[in-house]
Short mmCIF file of C-alpha atoms in Angstrom, two decimals:
data_model
loop_
_atom_site.label_atom_id
_atom_site.label_comp_id
_atom_site.label_asym_id
_atom_site.label_seq_id
_atom_site.Cartn_x
_atom_site.Cartn_y
_atom_site.Cartn_z
CA MET W 1 88.27 96.19 126.75
CA LYS W 2 88.21 97.68 123.27
CA PHE W 3 91.04 97.05 120.84
CA ASN W 4 92.05 99.51 118.22
CA GLN W 5 89.61 99.00 115.33
CA GLN W 6 92.55 98.35 113.02
CA TYR W 7 93.07 94.97 114.67
CA GLY W 8 89.58 93.80 113.71
CA VAL W 9 90.02 95.18 110.20
CA ALA W 10 93.39 93.41 109.89
CA LEU W 11 91.77 90.11 110.90
CA HIS W 12 88.99 90.75 108.38
CA ILE W 13 91.53 91.39 105.60
CA LEU W 14 93.60 88.31 106.40
CA SER W 15 90.56 86.05 106.76
CA TYR W 16 89.10 87.35 103.51
CA MET W 17 92.37 86.64 101.72
CA ASP W 18 92.62 83.22 103.39
CA LEU W 19 89.11 82.31 102.24
CA ASN W 20 89.62 83.71 98.73
CA LYS W 21 93.07 82.44 97.80
CA ASP W 22 92.13 82.11 94.14
CA LYS W 23 91.21 85.80 93.74
CA GLU W 24 93.42 88.81 93.11
CA HIS W 25 93.22 91.22 95.99
CA THR W 26 93.44 94.99 95.82
CA SER W 27 92.93 97.63 98.47
CA ILE W 28 89.68 98.48 96.68
CA SER W 29 88.33 94.91 96.70
CA LEU W 30 89.34 94.50 100.34
CA SER W 31 87.78 97.85 101.26
CA GLU W 32 84.49 96.72 99.73
CA SER W 33 84.40 93.66 101.98
CA VAL W 34 85.38 95.64 105.07
CA ASN W 35 83.15 98.59 104.07
CA THR W 36 85.79 101.24 104.62
CA ASN W 37 87.98 103.57 102.60
CA PRO W 38 90.81 101.96 100.58
CA VAL W 39 93.24 104.35 102.29
CA VAL W 40 92.42 102.72 105.63
CA ILE W 41 93.08 99.31 104.07
CA ARG W 42 96.42 100.47 102.63
CA ARG W 43 97.57 101.77 106.02
CA ILE W 44 96.77 98.44 107.65
CA LEU W 45 98.33 96.49 104.78
CA SER W 46 101.50 98.52 105.26
CA LYS W 47 101.70 97.33 108.87
CA LEU W 48 100.97 93.75 107.86
CA ALA W 49 103.65 93.93 105.16
CA LYS W 50 106.24 95.25 107.63
CA ALA W 51 105.43 92.27 109.83
CA GLY W 52 106.01 89.89 106.91
CA LEU W 53 102.41 88.71 106.71
CA VAL W 54 101.47 90.09 103.28
CA LEU W 55 103.21 91.21 100.13
CA THR W 56 101.96 94.36 98.46
CA LYS W 57 102.96 95.63 95.04
CA ARG W 58 102.63 99.37 94.67
CA GLY W 59 100.54 100.43 91.70
CA VAL W 60 99.77 96.85 90.74
CA SER W 61 96.86 94.73 91.80
CA GLY W 62 98.09 91.80 93.75
CA ILE W 63 98.19 91.68 97.52
CA THR W 64 99.15 88.20 98.65
CA LEU W 65 99.50 86.35 101.91
CA LEU W 66 103.10 85.42 102.66
CA LYS W 67 101.97 82.65 105.01
CA GLU W 68 99.01 80.32 105.07
CA GLY W 69 96.17 81.24 107.42
CA ASN W 70 97.08 78.27 109.63
CA GLU W 71 100.56 79.74 110.09
CA ILE W 72 99.55 83.25 111.21
CA THR W 73 98.69 83.55 114.88
CA LEU W 74 96.35 86.22 116.14
CA LEU W 75 99.27 87.37 118.29
CA GLU W 76 101.35 88.05 115.16
CA VAL W 77 98.54 90.17 113.78
CA TYR W 78 98.13 91.95 117.11
CA CYS W 79 101.85 92.74 117.27
CA ALA W 80 101.79 94.03 113.69
CA ILE W 81 98.89 96.38 114.40
CA GLU W 82 99.46 97.19 118.09
CA PRO W 83 103.22 97.14 118.60
CA ASN W 84 102.88 98.81 122.00
CA SER W 85 101.23 97.42 125.09
CA VAL W 86 97.47 97.38 125.23
CA PHE W 87 97.80 99.13 128.59
CA ASN W 88 99.62 102.43 128.83
CA LEU W 89 100.34 103.99 132.17
CA HIS W 90 100.03 107.70 132.78
CA PRO W 91 103.45 109.12 131.86
CA ASN W 92 103.43 112.04 134.31
CA PRO W 93 101.49 111.33 137.50
CA ASN W 94 101.81 113.94 140.22
CA ARG W 95 104.92 112.82 142.09
CA PHE W 96 104.00 115.12 145.00
CA CYS W 97 100.72 113.30 145.55
CA PRO W 98 101.20 110.17 147.67
CA ILE W 99 98.75 108.22 145.50
CA GLY W 100 99.94 109.61 142.17
CA ALA W 101 103.57 108.95 143.07
CA LYS W 102 102.90 105.23 143.63
CA MET W 103 100.03 104.47 141.24
CA ASN W 104 102.13 103.21 138.31
CA ASP W 105 104.19 100.97 140.60
CA ALA W 106 101.01 99.62 142.17
CA ILE W 107 99.30 98.63 138.93
CA ASP W 108 102.31 97.71 136.77
CA GLU W 109 102.45 94.04 137.83
CA VAL W 110 98.72 93.59 137.31
CA LEU W 111 98.88 95.07 133.81
CA VAL W 112 101.96 93.06 132.87
CA ASN W 113 100.17 89.87 133.96
CA ALA W 114 97.03 90.84 132.03
CA THR W 115 99.08 91.58 128.91
CA ASN W 116 100.88 88.25 129.22
CA SER W 117 97.54 86.43 129.54
CA LEU W 118 96.17 88.20 126.48
CA GLU W 119 99.28 87.35 124.44
CA GLN W 120 99.18 83.70 125.52
CA SER W 121 95.55 83.47 124.47
CA LEU W 122 96.11 85.13 121.08
CA LYS W 123 99.07 82.84 120.44
CA GLN W 124 96.72 79.82 120.52
CA TYR W 125 94.53 80.98 117.62
CA TYR W 126 95.24 81.37 113.92
CA VAL W 127 93.76 83.38 111.07
CA SER W 128 92.45 80.06 109.70
CA ASP W 129 90.44 79.63 112.93
CA ILE W 130 88.69 82.93 112.23
CA SER W 131 88.20 81.93 108.59
CA LYS W 132 86.57 78.66 109.69
CA LYS W 133 84.24 80.47 112.09
CA VAL W 134 83.20 82.89 109.35
CA THR W 135 82.49 79.96 107.02
CA GLU W 136 80.44 78.24 109.73
CA LYS W 137 78.40 81.42 110.33
CA ILE W 138 77.72 81.75 106.59
CA LYS W 139 76.54 78.11 106.43
CA GLU W 140 74.27 78.64 109.45
CA GLU W 141 72.48 81.45 107.62
CA ASN W 142 71.90 79.40 104.48
#
């Protein structure tokens, strides 16, 4: 299963900020770490700000975390970036086809259960967990 790339970028941004609390953060500095365009970073930051995870000041350097990394679950980040279900059913199956007419009903329960499992798993992890893993990986290389 492949998530929207914005989710991974959002986790990168939040972990970077969590690990570099003493630095001023801008969309440009964050884009350099992520290796993407600052516009992409600003779009993601907008979603994170709407979710109450970061504070951005337009025209001024200074993007800050509104919560500590150990207070932000991966589910919160997921909901900020992917407000809709990870699974979307076909909106207009052929209702005259016996299979098409019943397909959404047949798979709905399975997808609801899978979504619930994913959300329960993401709820158990925090941005600080990702930050710690990144730090461990850096130490392993050195």
